Amino acid sequence: MSAQVNKSTILIVDDDPVQRRILQAAIENMGYKTWCCENGEAAIDALSGNHSCDIDAMVLDLMMPGIDGHGVLKFMREHGINKPTIVQTAQGGMETAVKAMRAGAFDFVIKPVSPDRLKSSLCDALKIEAVKSTPKKQHIEATFNRANTQKMIASTDTMNRVAELVKRAANSDIPVLIEGESGTGKELIAKSIQASSDRANKPLVIVNCGAIPENLVESILFGHEKGAFTGATEKHTGKFVEANGGTLFLDEIGELPLSTQVKILRAIQEGEVEPVGSSTSRKVNIRLISATNRDLIAAVRENRFREDLYYRLNVFPILVPPLRNRRGDIRGLAEHFIARHNASQQGFAAQAISDAAIHLLERYDWPGNIRQLENTIFRAMVLCDRLTLDLQDFQHIAAQVDLPAATQQHSQIQAVNAPELAPNYPVGRSDVDIAPSDFDTELSSIDNLMLENDGHIRPLVEIERLAIKHAITHYNGQMSEVARRLGIGRSTLYRKLKEFGIEPETLVE
């Protein structure tokens, strides 16, 4: 390790000794101390050893024999080691960059990296680390917890990490890019960051970029002068100026046209905007948060989104998981929505939700994510006249979920008492009925089902395949009845048909 006197130590990990020496010389010339490792194994030892607290940042080569850079990032993530990491590689594809950034890397550089580029990245990384280490202000923590509109339900590990990232992002003005499917709560996260920041008492301006007509995007974002175009009868202040001093949230930023992306890039770089029809610029001081449900990397590859703007926006990425990947939060979310709807509207009977109903909701994949869950809870509350929501209040969900046989029977018994909520499925029928087929003589007896020709028991997977074929024949191709008698859901049945090569479309309906 170098004897330089500096409080910051940079760990250099590269299997190429020449590259290590070049990086060491460059980084020590910047005034930092260095610690060099020749492979991923040595890096993990350094990061998990007694001197790991002496490491302030890391420059990590991605392509190494044995444990490569991705392996080191995975180890850090799994063991909660948070060191700002700049990854470098000679193979600089966009997919590689995204994979590394999503694995926790702070920045991505291409070999050979210039000293100026590396110095800039290290400075930014150490600034972020300093912000993380700064004790949180009491009023920030209080605001985060008390703002009901910004309340985050986070009981799973994935959402606890999101909540932690939100708190870290709130401690600086760093640009944030929130990525996630529609309905995952990206706007809520943006509001949480703003409410927990030093700009909490300043304007929060929200713009849905996907809802703005293309010919009005620049006018709405940057403003326009009177007479700038047909219909501009008076001067208009744009969203950037409205957010001056506060936070600007650009939702669905991937929908912006390329011509507007250029101006947004300039606004971020220069801190000023030029209204349409004006020859002068206006300085703005904003905190920018962006969100998208699109794959911006794919958009960059297809020249639909500017690469330079992407990296300007993606300084602090927050990836919001879909609800199907955080099923442990469903109970908390459901109870939160019940309480909120009861508080905002009188007349609901339901005050709670049963464990059976929660287990049902946890088995559904929620393509519409949290927004769909909230609408489902609201619908159930409107129709329910009991104190507790139960399975019968979610029959439209039960019809799409693989339930254990006992739960299915309980649900069907309850549905008798609530026929208006039960889907109209006649017993023994389904939306796709399959007529009987000739499945050979192997199904002629139980011995043929269980035994091979040599008298030995068939493998379980083969017994399962033959049992399904036998059930289809026995119940004349009525797939709802087949699934019910086998004790599985219809979607599971169709999946197994595909696995076993029994394609429904090959059978006569």
Short mmCIF file of C-alpha atoms in Angstrom, two decimals:
data_model
loop_
_atom_site.label_atom_id
_atom_site.label_comp_id
_atom_site.label_asym_id
_atom_site.label_seq_id
_atom_site.Cartn_x
_atom_site.Cartn_y
_atom_site.Cartn_z
CA MET A 1 0.00 0.00 0.00
CA SER A 2 1.26 3.47 -0.84
CA ALA A 3 2.52 5.75 1.95
CA GLN A 4 0.59 8.77 0.63
CA VAL A 5 -1.08 10.80 3.37
CA ASN A 6 -4.78 10.94 2.49
CA LYS A 7 -7.91 9.84 4.29
CA SER A 8 -9.28 7.99 1.24
CA THR A 9 -8.03 4.56 0.18
CA ILE A 10 -8.92 3.10 -3.22
CA LEU A 11 -8.92 -0.66 -3.72
CA ILE A 12 -7.69 -1.60 -7.22
CA VAL A 13 -8.73 -5.05 -8.49
CA ASP A 14 -7.26 -6.17 -11.84
CA ASP A 15 -5.64 -9.41 -12.96
CA ASP A 16 -3.39 -7.56 -15.43
CA PRO A 17 -0.23 -6.41 -13.55
CA VAL A 18 0.48 -3.68 -16.11
CA GLN A 19 -3.04 -2.26 -15.74
CA ARG A 20 -2.74 -2.42 -11.95
CA ARG A 21 0.48 -0.40 -11.98
CA ILE A 22 -0.96 2.17 -14.38
CA LEU A 23 -4.07 2.61 -12.25
CA GLN A 24 -2.04 2.71 -9.04
CA ALA A 25 0.21 5.45 -10.37
CA ALA A 26 -2.70 7.50 -11.70
CA ILE A 27 -4.77 7.22 -8.51
CA GLU A 28 -1.84 7.99 -6.21
CA ASN A 29 -1.08 11.06 -8.33
CA MET A 30 -4.61 12.21 -7.48
CA GLY A 31 -3.63 12.14 -3.80
CA TYR A 32 -5.33 8.90 -2.74
CA LYS A 33 -3.85 5.87 -1.05
CA THR A 34 -4.15 2.57 -2.93
CA TRP A 35 -4.49 -1.12 -2.18
CA CYS A 36 -4.04 -3.58 -5.04
CA CYS A 37 -5.55 -7.06 -5.54
CA GLU A 38 -4.75 -9.35 -8.45
CA ASN A 39 -8.05 -11.22 -8.62
CA GLY A 40 -11.60 -11.47 -7.31
CA GLU A 41 -10.70 -13.88 -4.52
CA ALA A 42 -8.15 -11.45 -3.09
CA ALA A 43 -10.65 -8.60 -3.38
CA ILE A 44 -13.26 -10.53 -1.40
CA ASP A 45 -10.65 -11.25 1.29
CA ALA A 46 -9.82 -7.55 1.46
CA LEU A 47 -13.47 -6.48 1.59
CA SER A 48 -14.38 -8.98 4.29
CA GLY A 49 -11.17 -8.73 6.35
CA ASN A 50 -10.29 -6.63 9.36
CA HIS A 51 -9.06 -3.75 7.20
CA SER A 52 -12.20 -3.47 5.06
CA CYS A 53 -13.18 -0.31 6.93
CA ASP A 54 -10.03 1.33 5.54
CA ILE A 55 -11.35 0.98 1.97
CA ASP A 56 -13.30 4.00 0.78
CA ALA A 57 -13.91 3.05 -2.88
CA MET A 58 -12.94 0.40 -5.41
CA VAL A 59 -11.93 0.26 -9.06
CA LEU A 60 -12.92 -3.22 -10.23
CA ASP A 61 -12.08 -5.05 -13.44
CA LEU A 62 -15.08 -7.06 -14.66
CA MET A 63 -13.30 -9.67 -16.78
CA MET A 64 -11.00 -11.81 -14.61
CA PRO A 65 -10.36 -15.55 -14.31
CA GLY A 66 -11.92 -17.31 -11.34
CA ILE A 67 -14.20 -14.92 -9.47
CA ASP A 68 -14.74 -12.06 -11.90
CA GLY A 69 -16.02 -8.55 -11.21
CA HIS A 70 -19.65 -9.66 -11.34
CA GLY A 71 -18.85 -12.28 -8.69
CA VAL A 72 -17.29 -9.64 -6.45
CA LEU A 73 -20.34 -7.38 -6.83
CA LYS A 74 -22.62 -10.31 -6.00
CA PHE A 75 -20.59 -11.11 -2.87
CA MET A 76 -20.79 -7.48 -1.76
CA ARG A 77 -24.55 -7.37 -2.30
CA GLU A 78 -25.16 -10.64 -0.45
CA HIS A 79 -23.02 -9.60 2.52
CA GLY A 80 -24.19 -6.00 2.76
CA ILE A 81 -20.80 -4.51 1.85
CA ASN A 82 -21.40 -0.99 0.57
CA LYS A 83 -18.31 0.43 -1.08
CA PRO A 84 -18.72 2.73 -4.10
CA THR A 85 -17.39 0.70 -7.01
CA ILE A 86 -16.22 1.86 -10.42
CA VAL A 87 -16.16 -1.08 -12.79
CA GLN A 88 -13.96 -1.16 -15.86
CA THR A 89 -13.63 -3.50 -18.80
CA ALA A 90 -12.29 -3.56 -22.32
CA GLN A 91 -15.57 -5.09 -23.48
CA GLY A 92 -17.87 -2.13 -23.04
CA GLY A 93 -21.25 -3.27 -24.30
CA MET A 94 -24.40 -1.55 -23.01
CA GLU A 95 -25.68 -4.82 -21.54
CA THR A 96 -22.48 -5.20 -19.54
CA ALA A 97 -22.80 -1.66 -18.19
CA VAL A 98 -26.41 -2.14 -17.16
CA LYS A 99 -25.73 -5.50 -15.50
CA ALA A 100 -22.91 -3.99 -13.46
CA MET A 101 -24.88 -0.87 -12.50
CA ARG A 102 -27.87 -2.92 -11.40
CA ALA A 103 -25.57 -5.18 -9.39
CA GLY A 104 -24.57 -2.15 -7.37
CA ALA A 105 -21.71 -0.49 -9.26
CA PHE A 106 -21.49 3.29 -8.97
CA ASP A 107 -19.97 3.95 -12.39
CA PHE A 108 -18.72 2.18 -15.50
CA VAL A 109 -15.60 3.05 -17.51
CA ILE A 110 -13.99 1.57 -20.60
CA LYS A 111 -10.32 0.57 -20.71
CA PRO A 112 -8.08 2.43 -21.12
CA VAL A 113 -9.76 5.11 -18.99
CA SER A 114 -8.32 8.61 -19.03
CA PRO A 115 -7.00 9.97 -15.69
CA ASP A 116 -9.46 12.89 -15.85
CA ARG A 117 -12.45 10.58 -16.36
CA LEU A 118 -11.29 8.31 -13.53
CA LYS A 119 -10.63 11.25 -11.22
CA SER A 120 -14.10 12.66 -11.85
CA SER A 121 -15.72 9.31 -11.17
CA LEU A 122 -13.74 8.76 -7.96
CA CYS A 123 -14.59 12.23 -6.68
CA ASP A 124 -18.30 11.64 -7.28
CA ALA A 125 -18.16 8.19 -5.69
CA LEU A 126 -16.46 9.49 -2.56
CA LYS A 127 -18.97 12.35 -2.31
CA ILE A 128 -21.82 9.84 -2.37
CA GLU A 129 -20.09 7.74 0.28
CA ALA A 130 -19.64 10.84 2.45
CA VAL A 131 -23.37 11.57 2.15
CA LYS A 132 -24.21 7.99 3.17
CA SER A 133 -22.03 8.32 6.25
CA THR A 134 -23.55 11.63 7.35
CA PRO A 135 -26.07 11.23 10.19
CA LYS A 136 -29.60 11.83 8.92
CA LYS A 137 -31.30 15.01 10.04
CA GLN A 138 -34.07 14.42 12.53
CA HIS A 139 -36.63 16.41 10.60
CA ILE A 140 -35.91 14.35 7.48
CA GLU A 141 -36.58 11.09 9.30
CA ALA A 142 -39.73 12.50 10.89
CA THR A 143 -41.08 13.77 7.59
CA PHE A 144 -40.42 10.41 5.94
CA ASN A 145 -42.35 8.54 8.61
CA ARG A 146 -45.27 10.86 9.21
CA ALA A 147 -46.29 11.68 5.64
CA ASN A 148 -49.10 9.20 5.05
CA THR A 149 -49.21 10.02 1.35
CA GLN A 150 -45.57 9.04 1.13
CA LYS A 151 -45.84 5.93 3.31
CA MET A 152 -43.90 2.97 1.96
CA ILE A 153 -44.92 -0.57 2.90
CA ALA A 154 -41.62 -2.40 3.11
CA SER A 155 -41.46 -5.70 4.97
CA THR A 156 -39.52 -7.69 2.36
CA ASP A 157 -35.76 -7.46 1.84
CA THR A 158 -36.16 -6.07 -1.68
CA MET A 159 -38.37 -3.21 -0.55
CA ASN A 160 -36.30 -2.55 2.56
CA ARG A 161 -33.39 -1.93 0.19
CA VAL A 162 -35.54 0.43 -1.89
CA ALA A 163 -36.53 2.29 1.28
CA GLU A 164 -32.89 2.60 2.25
CA LEU A 165 -32.00 3.94 -1.21
CA VAL A 166 -34.82 6.48 -0.90
CA LYS A 167 -33.39 7.77 2.37
CA ARG A 168 -29.90 7.99 0.89
CA ALA A 169 -31.14 9.79 -2.19
CA ALA A 170 -32.97 12.30 -0.01
CA ASN A 171 -29.69 13.40 1.57
CA SER A 172 -28.37 14.95 -1.63
CA ASP A 173 -29.47 16.61 -4.86
CA ILE A 174 -28.11 13.80 -7.01
CA PRO A 175 -30.26 12.95 -10.09
CA VAL A 176 -32.36 9.83 -9.50
CA LEU A 177 -33.79 7.43 -12.09
CA ILE A 178 -36.60 5.21 -10.81
CA GLU A 179 -37.21 2.13 -12.95
CA GLY A 180 -40.09 -0.30 -12.63
CA GLU A 181 -43.24 -1.66 -14.20
CA SER A 182 -46.44 0.37 -14.30
CA GLY A 183 -48.21 0.46 -10.98
CA THR A 184 -45.18 -0.35 -8.79
CA GLY A 185 -45.26 3.00 -6.99
CA LYS A 186 -42.58 5.03 -8.76
CA GLU A 187 -44.38 8.31 -8.12
CA LEU A 188 -44.74 7.43 -4.43
CA ILE A 189 -40.99 6.89 -4.25
CA ALA A 190 -40.34 10.25 -5.92
CA LYS A 191 -42.63 11.93 -3.40
CA SER A 192 -40.89 10.12 -0.56
CA ILE A 193 -37.49 11.39 -1.71
CA GLN A 194 -38.79 14.94 -1.98
CA ALA A 195 -40.61 14.82 1.37
CA SER A 196 -37.47 13.57 3.11
CA SER A 197 -35.08 16.07 1.52
CA ASP A 198 -33.97 19.60 2.31
CA ARG A 199 -36.38 20.69 -0.44
CA ALA A 200 -39.40 19.26 1.39
CA ASN A 201 -40.95 22.72 1.78
CA LYS A 202 -40.22 23.68 -1.82
CA PRO A 203 -42.33 22.91 -4.92
CA LEU A 204 -42.72 19.36 -6.20
CA VAL A 205 -43.74 19.55 -9.85
CA ILE A 206 -44.88 16.29 -11.47
CA VAL A 207 -44.94 15.88 -15.24
CA ASN A 208 -46.28 12.80 -17.02
CA CYS A 209 -44.19 12.95 -20.17
CA GLY A 210 -46.27 10.25 -21.86
CA ALA A 211 -49.46 12.33 -21.59
CA ILE A 212 -48.13 15.47 -23.32
CA PRO A 213 -48.84 15.95 -27.05
CA GLU A 214 -45.52 15.92 -28.89
CA ASN A 215 -46.02 19.41 -30.33
CA LEU A 216 -46.49 20.87 -26.83
CA VAL A 217 -43.70 19.09 -24.94
CA GLU A 218 -41.14 21.88 -25.14
CA SER A 219 -43.69 24.57 -24.31
CA ILE A 220 -44.93 22.72 -21.23
CA LEU A 221 -41.45 21.87 -19.97
CA PHE A 222 -39.58 25.08 -20.78
CA GLY A 223 -42.37 27.63 -21.21
CA HIS A 224 -43.08 29.98 -24.12
CA GLU A 225 -43.36 33.65 -24.90
CA LYS A 226 -46.56 35.31 -26.00
CA GLY A 227 -46.98 34.88 -29.75
CA ALA A 228 -44.30 32.19 -29.96
CA PHE A 229 -46.68 30.03 -32.00
CA THR A 230 -50.30 29.94 -33.08
CA GLY A 231 -52.48 29.89 -30.01
CA ALA A 232 -49.82 31.28 -27.66
CA THR A 233 -51.94 34.23 -26.57
CA GLU A 234 -49.99 34.83 -23.39
CA LYS A 235 -46.67 34.04 -21.76
CA HIS A 236 -46.41 30.61 -20.10
CA THR A 237 -44.02 29.54 -17.35
CA GLY A 238 -42.69 26.03 -17.98
CA LYS A 239 -42.41 23.19 -15.50
CA PHE A 240 -38.66 23.66 -15.03
CA VAL A 241 -39.24 27.23 -13.86
CA GLU A 242 -42.22 26.22 -11.72
CA ALA A 243 -39.97 23.72 -9.94
CA ASN A 244 -37.20 26.27 -9.38
CA GLY A 245 -35.79 25.74 -5.89
CA GLY A 246 -37.66 22.47 -5.54
CA THR A 247 -38.00 19.09 -7.23
CA LEU A 248 -39.04 18.22 -10.79
CA PHE A 249 -40.36 14.70 -11.32
CA LEU A 250 -40.41 13.60 -14.96
CA ASP A 251 -42.55 10.47 -15.07
CA GLU A 252 -42.31 8.15 -18.11
CA ILE A 253 -39.32 10.08 -19.38
CA GLY A 254 -38.70 7.39 -22.00
CA GLU A 255 -41.66 8.80 -23.96
CA LEU A 256 -39.95 12.12 -24.72
CA PRO A 257 -39.04 12.85 -28.36
CA LEU A 258 -35.36 13.06 -29.22
CA SER A 259 -35.58 16.78 -29.97
CA THR A 260 -36.74 17.46 -26.42
CA GLN A 261 -34.15 15.13 -24.94
CA VAL A 262 -31.41 17.40 -26.30
CA LYS A 263 -32.87 20.42 -24.49
CA ILE A 264 -33.33 18.52 -21.25
CA LEU A 265 -29.69 17.44 -21.41
CA ARG A 266 -28.68 21.08 -21.80
CA ALA A 267 -30.93 22.14 -18.93
CA ILE A 268 -29.29 19.56 -16.66
CA GLN A 269 -25.75 20.42 -17.73
CA GLU A 270 -26.09 24.20 -17.76
CA GLY A 271 -28.79 24.68 -15.15
CA GLU A 272 -30.81 26.92 -17.44
CA VAL A 273 -33.74 26.73 -19.85
CA GLU A 274 -34.76 28.75 -22.87
CA PRO A 275 -38.53 29.27 -23.35
CA VAL A 276 -39.97 28.72 -26.82
CA GLY A 277 -39.83 31.98 -28.72
CA SER A 278 -37.30 33.58 -26.38
CA SER A 279 -33.74 34.56 -27.17
CA THR A 280 -32.62 34.54 -23.55
CA SER A 281 -32.15 31.75 -21.04
CA ARG A 282 -33.28 31.54 -17.45
CA LYS A 283 -31.30 29.93 -14.65
CA VAL A 284 -33.07 27.22 -12.67
CA ASN A 285 -32.09 25.33 -9.54
CA ILE A 286 -33.96 22.04 -9.44
CA ARG A 287 -33.58 18.54 -8.07
CA LEU A 288 -34.40 16.17 -10.95
CA ILE A 289 -36.07 12.80 -10.43
CA SER A 290 -37.04 10.71 -13.45
CA ALA A 291 -39.01 7.50 -13.83
CA THR A 292 -39.69 5.00 -16.58
CA ASN A 293 -41.42 1.67 -17.13
CA ARG A 294 -39.47 1.14 -20.34
CA ASP A 295 -36.11 -0.49 -20.95
CA LEU A 296 -34.09 2.66 -21.61
CA ILE A 297 -31.00 0.66 -22.53
CA ALA A 298 -32.95 -0.98 -25.36
CA ALA A 299 -34.18 2.47 -26.37
CA VAL A 300 -30.56 3.70 -26.45
CA ARG A 301 -29.55 0.78 -28.68
CA GLU A 302 -32.43 1.57 -31.03
CA ASN A 303 -31.53 5.28 -31.11
CA ARG A 304 -34.83 6.25 -29.46
CA PHE A 305 -33.17 7.64 -26.36
CA ARG A 306 -29.93 9.59 -26.07
CA GLU A 307 -27.11 7.71 -24.41
CA ASP A 308 -25.59 10.85 -22.89
CA LEU A 309 -28.93 11.82 -21.36
CA TYR A 310 -29.39 8.32 -19.99
CA TYR A 311 -26.15 8.49 -18.04
CA ARG A 312 -26.99 12.00 -16.82
CA LEU A 313 -30.30 10.77 -15.43
CA ASN A 314 -29.07 7.42 -14.14
CA VAL A 315 -26.60 8.73 -11.57
CA PHE A 316 -28.55 7.17 -8.69
CA PRO A 317 -30.72 4.32 -10.01
CA ILE A 318 -33.57 2.85 -7.95
CA LEU A 319 -35.12 -0.33 -9.36
CA VAL A 320 -38.61 -0.93 -7.96
CA PRO A 321 -39.51 -4.64 -7.96
CA PRO A 322 -42.90 -5.78 -9.26
CA LEU A 323 -45.42 -6.93 -6.67
CA ARG A 324 -44.97 -10.58 -7.70
CA ASN A 325 -41.38 -10.31 -6.44
CA ARG A 326 -42.37 -8.86 -3.07
CA ARG A 327 -45.35 -10.99 -2.09
CA GLY A 328 -44.45 -10.63 1.57
CA ASP A 329 -45.61 -6.99 1.36
CA ILE A 330 -49.12 -7.89 0.18
CA ARG A 331 -50.58 -8.27 3.67
CA GLY A 332 -49.25 -4.89 4.78
CA LEU A 333 -50.42 -3.22 1.58
CA ALA A 334 -53.90 -4.75 1.80
CA GLU A 335 -54.32 -3.70 5.43
CA HIS A 336 -53.03 -0.22 4.59
CA PHE A 337 -55.56 0.18 1.75
CA ILE A 338 -58.43 -1.03 3.96
CA ALA A 339 -57.51 1.48 6.66
CA ARG A 340 -57.07 4.29 4.16
CA HIS A 341 -60.38 3.70 2.39
CA ASN A 342 -62.19 3.50 5.72
CA ALA A 343 -60.59 6.76 6.82
CA SER A 344 -61.46 8.60 3.60
CA GLN A 345 -64.96 7.25 3.06
CA GLN A 346 -67.77 6.26 5.42
CA GLY A 347 -70.05 3.28 5.00
CA PHE A 348 -67.66 0.39 4.41
CA ALA A 349 -68.42 -2.68 6.53
CA ALA A 350 -65.06 -4.41 6.08
CA GLN A 351 -62.42 -3.48 8.62
CA ALA A 352 -59.99 -6.36 8.12
CA ILE A 353 -59.01 -9.19 5.78
CA SER A 354 -58.76 -12.91 6.54
CA ASP A 355 -55.58 -15.00 6.37
CA ALA A 356 -57.17 -17.18 3.67
CA ALA A 357 -57.82 -14.13 1.49
CA ILE A 358 -54.25 -12.89 2.02
CA HIS A 359 -52.89 -16.31 1.00
CA LEU A 360 -55.00 -16.11 -2.15
CA LEU A 361 -53.74 -12.63 -2.99
CA GLU A 362 -50.17 -13.75 -2.39
CA ARG A 363 -50.54 -16.49 -5.05
CA TYR A 364 -51.65 -14.08 -7.76
CA ASP A 365 -49.04 -12.46 -10.02
CA TRP A 366 -50.54 -8.92 -10.11
CA PRO A 367 -49.67 -7.76 -13.64
CA GLY A 368 -50.99 -4.31 -12.66
CA ASN A 369 -48.88 -4.34 -9.48
CA ILE A 370 -49.82 -2.20 -6.46
CA ARG A 371 -52.33 -0.11 -8.39
CA GLN A 372 -54.23 -3.26 -9.32
CA LEU A 373 -54.09 -4.55 -5.73
CA GLU A 374 -55.52 -1.29 -4.41
CA ASN A 375 -58.36 -1.37 -6.94
CA THR A 376 -59.05 -5.01 -6.05
CA ILE A 377 -59.25 -4.21 -2.33
CA PHE A 378 -61.51 -1.23 -3.02
CA ARG A 379 -63.83 -3.32 -5.18
CA ALA A 380 -64.06 -6.00 -2.50
CA MET A 381 -64.85 -3.39 0.17
CA VAL A 382 -67.63 -1.89 -1.92
CA LEU A 383 -69.33 -5.28 -2.37
CA CYS A 384 -68.67 -6.75 1.08
CA ASP A 385 -71.26 -6.40 3.88
CA ARG A 386 -69.18 -8.24 6.51
CA LEU A 387 -66.50 -7.03 8.93
CA THR A 388 -63.78 -9.13 7.29
CA LEU A 389 -62.90 -9.56 3.62
CA ASP A 390 -62.64 -13.26 2.77
CA LEU A 391 -62.11 -15.60 -0.18
CA GLN A 392 -65.62 -15.07 -1.53
CA ASP A 393 -64.82 -11.39 -2.06
CA PHE A 394 -61.99 -12.24 -4.47
CA GLN A 395 -63.52 -14.88 -6.72
CA HIS A 396 -62.31 -13.06 -9.84
CA ILE A 397 -58.75 -13.49 -8.51
CA ALA A 398 -59.32 -17.09 -7.40
CA ALA A 399 -60.37 -18.01 -10.93
CA GLN A 400 -56.87 -17.09 -12.15
CA VAL A 401 -54.81 -18.66 -9.37
CA ASP A 402 -53.54 -22.18 -8.71
CA LEU A 403 -54.98 -23.02 -5.30
CA PRO A 404 -54.56 -26.16 -3.18
CA ALA A 405 -57.58 -28.41 -3.46
CA ALA A 406 -58.76 -27.71 0.12
CA THR A 407 -58.64 -23.96 -0.47
CA GLN A 408 -60.49 -24.34 -3.76
CA GLN A 409 -63.26 -26.29 -2.06
CA HIS A 410 -63.51 -23.70 0.74
CA SER A 411 -63.68 -20.95 -1.84
CA GLN A 412 -66.39 -22.76 -3.81
CA ILE A 413 -68.48 -23.34 -0.66
CA GLN A 414 -68.24 -19.66 0.22
CA ALA A 415 -69.13 -18.66 -3.33
CA VAL A 416 -72.54 -20.26 -2.87
CA ASN A 417 -73.27 -17.54 -0.33
CA ALA A 418 -72.08 -14.83 -2.69
CA PRO A 419 -73.16 -15.85 -6.20
CA GLU A 420 -72.83 -12.32 -7.53
CA LEU A 421 -69.07 -12.47 -6.94
CA ALA A 422 -68.47 -15.97 -8.32
CA PRO A 423 -67.44 -16.41 -11.94
CA ASN A 424 -70.05 -18.17 -14.05
CA TYR A 425 -68.23 -21.45 -14.62
CA PRO A 426 -70.63 -24.42 -15.02
CA VAL A 427 -69.35 -27.51 -13.22
CA GLY A 428 -67.25 -29.69 -15.44
CA ARG A 429 -66.68 -27.09 -18.15
CA SER A 430 -63.97 -24.55 -18.91
CA ASP A 431 -63.18 -21.86 -21.37
CA VAL A 432 -61.35 -24.52 -23.40
CA ASP A 433 -62.94 -27.98 -23.52
CA ILE A 434 -60.91 -30.84 -24.94
CA ALA A 435 -62.65 -33.85 -26.39
CA PRO A 436 -61.45 -37.36 -25.54
CA SER A 437 -58.47 -38.71 -27.44
CA ASP A 438 -57.06 -42.18 -27.96
CA PHE A 439 -54.17 -42.41 -25.50
CA ASP A 440 -53.12 -45.97 -26.35
CA THR A 441 -53.59 -49.09 -24.29
CA GLU A 442 -51.07 -47.92 -21.63
CA LEU A 443 -54.00 -46.46 -19.71
CA SER A 444 -56.13 -49.59 -19.75
CA SER A 445 -55.41 -50.55 -16.12
CA ILE A 446 -53.82 -49.30 -12.93
CA ASP A 447 -50.89 -51.63 -13.52
CA ASN A 448 -50.24 -49.94 -16.83
CA LEU A 449 -50.30 -46.61 -15.01
CA MET A 450 -47.88 -47.60 -12.25
CA LEU A 451 -45.61 -50.25 -13.77
CA GLU A 452 -43.10 -50.37 -16.57
CA ASN A 453 -43.06 -53.34 -18.97
CA ASP A 454 -40.30 -54.92 -16.88
CA GLY A 455 -42.49 -54.83 -13.77
CA HIS A 456 -40.66 -51.96 -12.05
CA ILE A 457 -42.43 -48.82 -10.81
CA ARG A 458 -42.42 -45.95 -13.28
CA PRO A 459 -40.67 -42.65 -12.33
CA LEU A 460 -42.99 -40.18 -10.62
CA VAL A 461 -42.87 -37.75 -13.51
CA GLU A 462 -44.05 -40.50 -15.87
CA ILE A 463 -46.85 -41.52 -13.48
CA GLU A 464 -47.95 -37.90 -13.33
CA ARG A 465 -47.99 -37.67 -17.13
CA LEU A 466 -50.05 -40.83 -17.49
CA ALA A 467 -52.41 -39.79 -14.65
CA ILE A 468 -53.18 -36.54 -16.43
CA LYS A 469 -53.80 -38.32 -19.72
CA HIS A 470 -56.01 -40.85 -17.94
CA ALA A 471 -57.98 -38.07 -16.22
CA ILE A 472 -58.55 -36.27 -19.53
CA THR A 473 -59.95 -39.45 -21.03
CA HIS A 474 -62.02 -40.28 -17.93
CA TYR A 475 -63.69 -36.85 -17.78
CA ASN A 476 -64.22 -36.59 -21.53
CA GLY A 477 -61.83 -33.69 -21.96
CA GLN A 478 -63.63 -31.37 -19.54
CA MET A 479 -60.55 -29.53 -18.30
CA SER A 480 -62.10 -27.73 -15.32
CA GLU A 481 -63.27 -31.08 -13.97
CA VAL A 482 -59.88 -32.67 -14.69
CA ALA A 483 -58.09 -29.91 -12.76
CA ARG A 484 -60.56 -30.06 -9.87
CA ARG A 485 -60.32 -33.84 -9.52
CA LEU A 486 -56.52 -33.77 -9.71
CA GLY A 487 -56.46 -31.03 -7.06
CA ILE A 488 -54.58 -28.50 -9.18
CA GLY A 489 -55.43 -25.22 -10.85
CA ARG A 490 -56.31 -25.00 -14.52
CA SER A 491 -53.23 -22.93 -15.31
CA THR A 492 -51.08 -25.61 -13.65
CA LEU A 493 -52.85 -28.28 -15.69
CA TYR A 494 -52.20 -26.46 -18.97
CA ARG A 495 -48.57 -25.89 -17.98
CA LYS A 496 -48.13 -29.60 -17.33
CA LEU A 497 -49.77 -30.44 -20.66
CA LYS A 498 -47.12 -28.32 -22.31
CA GLU A 499 -44.30 -29.85 -20.26
CA PHE A 500 -45.43 -33.36 -21.16
CA GLY A 501 -45.97 -32.55 -24.83
CA ILE A 502 -49.76 -32.90 -24.64
CA GLU A 503 -50.70 -29.80 -26.57
CA PRO A 504 -54.39 -28.85 -26.25
CA GLU A 505 -54.52 -27.59 -29.79
CA THR A 506 -53.60 -31.05 -31.04
CA LEU A 507 -56.72 -32.55 -29.47
CA VAL A 508 -60.17 -32.41 -30.97
CA GLU A 509 -62.42 -29.89 -29.16
#
